[in-house]
C-alpha positions as MATLAB code, in Angstrom:
seq = 'XXXXXXXXXXXXXXXXXXXXXXXXXXXXXXXXXXXXXXXXXXXXXXXXXXXXXXXXXXXXXXXXXXXXXXXXXXXXXXXXXXXXXXXXXXXXXXXXXXXXXXXXXXXXXXXXXXXXXXXXXXXXXXXXXXXXXXXXXXXXXXXXXXXXXXXXXXXXXXXXXXXXXXXXXXXXXXXXXXXXXXXXXXXXXXXXXXXXXXXXXXXXXXXXXXXXXXXXXXXXXXXXXXXXXXXXXXXXXXXXXXXXXXXXXXXXXXXXXXXXXXXXXXXXXXXXXXXXXXXXXXXXXXXXXXXXXXXXXXXX';
ca = [
     103.921   63.744   92.379;
     103.940   64.953   88.774;
     102.373   68.029   87.236;
     101.875   67.765   83.479;
     100.530   69.668   80.496;
     100.485   68.426   76.891;
     103.452   66.079   77.203;
     101.749   62.707   76.884;
     104.705   60.832   75.361;
     107.186   62.261   77.880;
     104.855   61.529   80.775;
     104.460   57.906   79.647;
     108.226   57.453   79.539;
     108.416   58.964   83.013;
     105.722   56.626   84.365;
     107.430   53.624   82.763;
     110.565   54.637   84.668;
     108.610   54.818   87.917;
     107.283   51.319   87.333;
     110.844   50.057   86.831;
     112.177   51.343   90.172;
     114.023   48.834   92.339;
     112.151   50.337   95.295;
     108.557   50.808   94.145;
     106.664   54.005   94.803;
     103.780   53.522   97.263;
     101.581   55.783   95.136;
     101.815   58.075   92.116;
      99.799   61.288   91.781;
      99.573   63.050   88.414;
      97.926   66.466   88.119;
      96.987   67.133   84.490;
      96.528   70.836   83.790;
      93.686   70.127   81.320;
      95.943   68.932   78.499;
      94.398   68.954   75.032;
      96.412   65.933   73.894;
      95.673   62.356   74.975;
      97.275   62.651   78.417;
      94.260   61.923   80.606;
      92.852   59.038   78.542;
      96.307   57.460   78.116;
      97.062   57.561   81.835;
      93.676   56.047   82.675;
      94.142   53.267   80.123;
      97.809   52.395   80.528;
      98.534   53.344   84.152;
      95.531   52.402   86.290;
      97.665   52.559   89.439;
      98.106   56.333   89.010;
      95.865   58.714   90.917;
      94.949   61.212   88.194;
      93.648   64.704   88.955;
      92.446   66.605   85.878;
      92.091   70.368   86.207;
      88.935   72.007   84.775;
      90.949   74.384   82.572;
      94.601   75.004   81.678;
      95.023   78.454   83.217;
      96.374   77.145   86.506;
     100.020   77.788   87.233;
     102.519   75.056   88.003;
     102.710   76.245   91.610;
      98.999   75.624   92.094;
      98.929   72.226   90.398;
     101.930   71.031   92.398;
     100.271   72.231   95.613;
      97.178   70.211   94.748;
      99.391   67.173   94.294;
     101.150   67.799   97.605;
      97.760   67.965   99.329;
      96.597   64.750   97.642;
      99.690   62.761   98.621;
      99.212   60.556  101.684;
     102.787   59.344  102.131;
     105.404   60.812  104.505;
     107.783   61.462  101.585;
     106.967   63.025   98.229;
     109.077   62.775   95.076;
     108.638   66.078   93.206;
     108.992   65.336   89.494;
     108.572   67.170   86.209;
     106.624   65.325   83.534;
     109.626   65.116   81.190;
     112.153   63.489   83.527;
     113.316   59.883   83.344;
     114.590   58.337   86.553;
     117.179   55.556   86.580;
     115.843   52.364   88.200;
     117.718   52.948   91.471;
     116.721   56.624   91.887;
     114.234   56.123   94.698;
     116.248   53.399   96.413;
     119.379   55.560   96.577;
     117.528   58.767   97.459;
     115.686   57.010  100.302;
     118.871   55.488  101.652;
     120.612   58.865  101.700;
     117.697   60.761  103.217;
     117.381   58.181  105.990;
     120.933   59.045  107.049;
     120.001   62.712  107.359;
     118.477   64.322  110.449;
     114.766   65.098  110.410;
     115.625   68.738  109.695;
     116.703   67.867  106.133;
     113.439   68.608  104.347;
     114.468   68.048  100.731;
     116.997   65.836   98.965;
     117.763   67.388   95.560;
     119.314   64.880   93.160;
     121.648   65.684   90.269;
     119.940   66.491   86.981;
     121.385   65.960   83.499;
     119.908   68.009   80.649;
     120.499   68.374   76.898;
     123.170   70.951   76.169;
     124.644   70.787   79.666;
     128.394   71.482   79.377;
     130.668   68.698   80.564;
     132.566   71.268   82.630;
     129.375   72.063   84.495;
     128.820   68.442   85.486;
     132.470   68.168   86.490;
     132.411   71.300   88.663;
     132.874   71.018   92.415;
     129.369   72.367   93.039;
     127.815   69.645   90.909;
     129.984   66.834   92.276;
     129.880   67.659   95.989;
     127.188   67.089   98.543;
     126.231   70.428  100.018;
     123.336   72.213  101.647;
     121.685   74.711   99.317;
     119.188   77.572   99.258;
     117.136   75.993   96.467;
     116.423   72.586   94.956;
     115.672   71.045   91.584;
     111.902   70.836   91.368;
     112.124   68.318   88.532;
     113.698   65.521   90.616;
     113.737   65.879   94.396;
     112.562   63.872   97.388;
     110.872   65.875  100.158;
     109.321   65.341  103.568;
     105.590   65.943  103.146;
     105.084   67.522  106.569;
     107.843   70.062  105.898;
     106.289   71.076  102.575;
     102.950   71.600  104.288;
     104.449   73.409  107.285;
     106.163   75.829  104.897;
     102.933   76.356  102.941;
     103.997   74.727   99.674;
     104.727   76.838   96.633;
     103.661   80.484   96.559;
     100.898   80.398   93.945;
     101.369   84.087   93.202;
     104.610   83.132   91.428;
     102.618   80.956   88.962;
     105.705   79.227   87.484;
     109.516   79.369   87.762;
     111.605   80.259   90.807;
     109.125   78.623   93.163;
     111.699   76.176   94.569;
     113.964   78.943   95.851;
     110.992   80.777   97.325;
     109.821   77.656   99.161;
     113.344   76.909  100.365;
     113.544   80.332  102.012;
     110.517   79.449  104.126;
     111.969   76.026  104.905;
     115.210   77.648  106.061;
     113.272   80.035  108.283;
     111.614   77.017  109.893;
     114.982   75.425  110.632;
     115.015   72.934  107.752;
     117.762   72.324  105.209;
     118.009   71.220  101.572;
     120.722   68.719  100.575;
     122.187   68.436   97.097;
     122.864   64.725   96.459;
     124.901   64.143   93.273;
     125.338   60.385   93.633;
     122.099   59.665   91.778;
     121.096   61.438   88.573;
     117.827   62.080   86.805;
     117.583   62.819   83.097;
     115.549   65.912   82.221;
     114.507   66.467   78.605;
     114.219   70.236   78.973;
     117.427   71.880   77.649;
     120.030   73.248   80.060;
     119.409   76.747   81.412;
     116.204   78.731   81.477;
     113.723   78.234   78.683;
     113.973   80.863   75.962;
     110.978   83.116   75.268;
     109.020   86.054   76.633;
     106.951   84.077   79.129;
     109.949   82.405   80.708;
     111.964   85.641   80.851;
     109.055   87.508   82.438;
     108.434   85.013   85.229;
     112.100   84.310   85.952;
     112.910   88.015   86.297;
     109.741   88.918   88.172;
     109.776   85.993   90.583;
     113.449   86.366   91.470;
     112.745   89.882   92.703;
     109.549   88.908   94.527;
     111.372   86.163   96.420;
     114.350   88.293   97.341;
     112.190   91.192   98.522;
     110.404   88.739  100.798;
     113.401   86.882  102.146;
     116.814   88.449  101.447;
     118.499   90.233  104.373;
     118.690   93.994  103.849;
     122.408   93.994  103.017;
     122.021   91.297  100.377;
     118.980   93.000   98.925;
     120.876   96.278   98.623;
     123.664   94.721   96.567;
     121.373   92.678   94.336;
     120.969   95.378   91.628;
     124.756   95.483   91.193;
     124.917   91.710   90.958;
     122.144   91.707   88.356;
     124.115   94.190   86.263;
     127.472   92.453   86.507;
     126.421   88.805   86.725;
     123.385   88.792   84.420;
     123.323   91.766   82.064;
     127.085   91.794   81.432;
     127.864   88.093   81.987;
     128.767   86.239   78.834;
     127.689   82.711   78.051;
     131.327   81.510   78.147;
     131.374   81.615   81.946;
     128.224   79.529   82.071;
     129.579   77.070   79.506;
     132.777   76.597   81.517;
     130.947   75.718   84.712;
     131.629   79.002   86.491;
     127.962   79.288   87.441;
     126.570   76.720   89.869;
     123.134   75.165   89.829;
     122.425   76.985   93.090;
     122.361   80.346   91.334;
     119.279   79.725   89.207;
     120.022   82.303   86.522;
     121.809   80.169   83.946;
     120.801   81.380   80.501;
     118.921   84.493   81.554;
     121.538   86.781   80.023;
     121.206   84.942   76.726;
     117.427   85.200   76.975;
     117.707   88.955   77.452;
     119.889   89.213   74.346;
     117.894   86.876   72.102;
     114.245   87.340   73.104;
     112.457   89.848   70.835;
     111.216   92.781   72.895;
     113.144   91.608   75.952;
     113.414   95.052   77.480;
     109.651   95.561   77.264;
     109.158   92.138   78.868;
     111.488   93.154   81.697;
     109.690   96.492   82.037;
     106.376   94.685   82.485;
     108.035   92.376   85.013;
     109.282   95.447   86.885;
     105.783   96.944   87.014;
     104.473   93.638   88.355;
     107.134   93.679   91.075;
     106.006   97.173   92.088;
     102.363   96.064   92.109;
     103.282   93.110   94.339;
     105.451   95.153   96.690;
     102.786   95.436   99.428;
     102.335   91.645   99.319;
     106.085   91.054   99.535;
     106.548   93.478  102.430;
     103.612   91.930  104.298;
     105.263   88.507  103.978;
     108.848   89.689  104.416;
     110.818   87.329  106.652;
     114.583   87.786  106.075;
     116.431   84.468  106.121;
     119.241   84.308  108.667;
     120.116   80.654  108.127;
     123.743   80.092  107.032;
     122.606   78.076  103.990;
     120.935   81.110  102.425;
     122.543   82.688   99.378;
     121.385   85.103   96.725;
     120.522   83.689   93.291;
     123.621   85.536   92.060;
     127.142   85.365   93.442;
];
């Protein structure tokens, strides 16, 4: 299942990689968020096997388009892929083999992701090299059980984009499921390492992190989160990230740099804060603190 917007060339390379899998996909669903490039016509012409869903306009968030794809999928397992990933030919074969050795309570298998600018020390870190159960997953290259995604309600569409994997994982953990990091197979993601720079990315990353934690973090963890934000985001230098001291389970890699380099960053964060306050009734209504041992804050 792929959600795409204005990345025709990247999507074609992705679909070529899906065709080349040693274990073929039973079906491929692409949700096009009303791209204004040649995405829809190219997919129809070159990839007739793809089930293409074209949105009526481009104002839908990634959470909503992915949810539409989840609903359209008719297979027991769903590969959740970004449009600009390239899978090695044995990705599905290896991911299937590993997931079949897991109990039914393992809802998501999150494979290793390699991105431009990713420090070698990061890839060599114990977190990246070891299988472990996590409190999030990589939404650009994961294999999930369809019934678990639906039982958990899919992505929270209020988030729009970014941070939706951690939010969904919290609900999976509350249902007794787990998420496994599987580093023995890697996907190649063209998006550079860390969060995307810019006002939009900074706004949604900051806002959504707070919305998720208000909904799901135990009270003690929630109380210490402001201190962690100060010490591990505001005051954390990029050297620690470059030397692999931040794991992929934290989900904040690059946010400190974004705060320093994005013009008007403090106003962006102020607007994000106001949005958090406006969404507080929603978060409290849906608050279900996670007690599962796999849960961790997005900051350590």
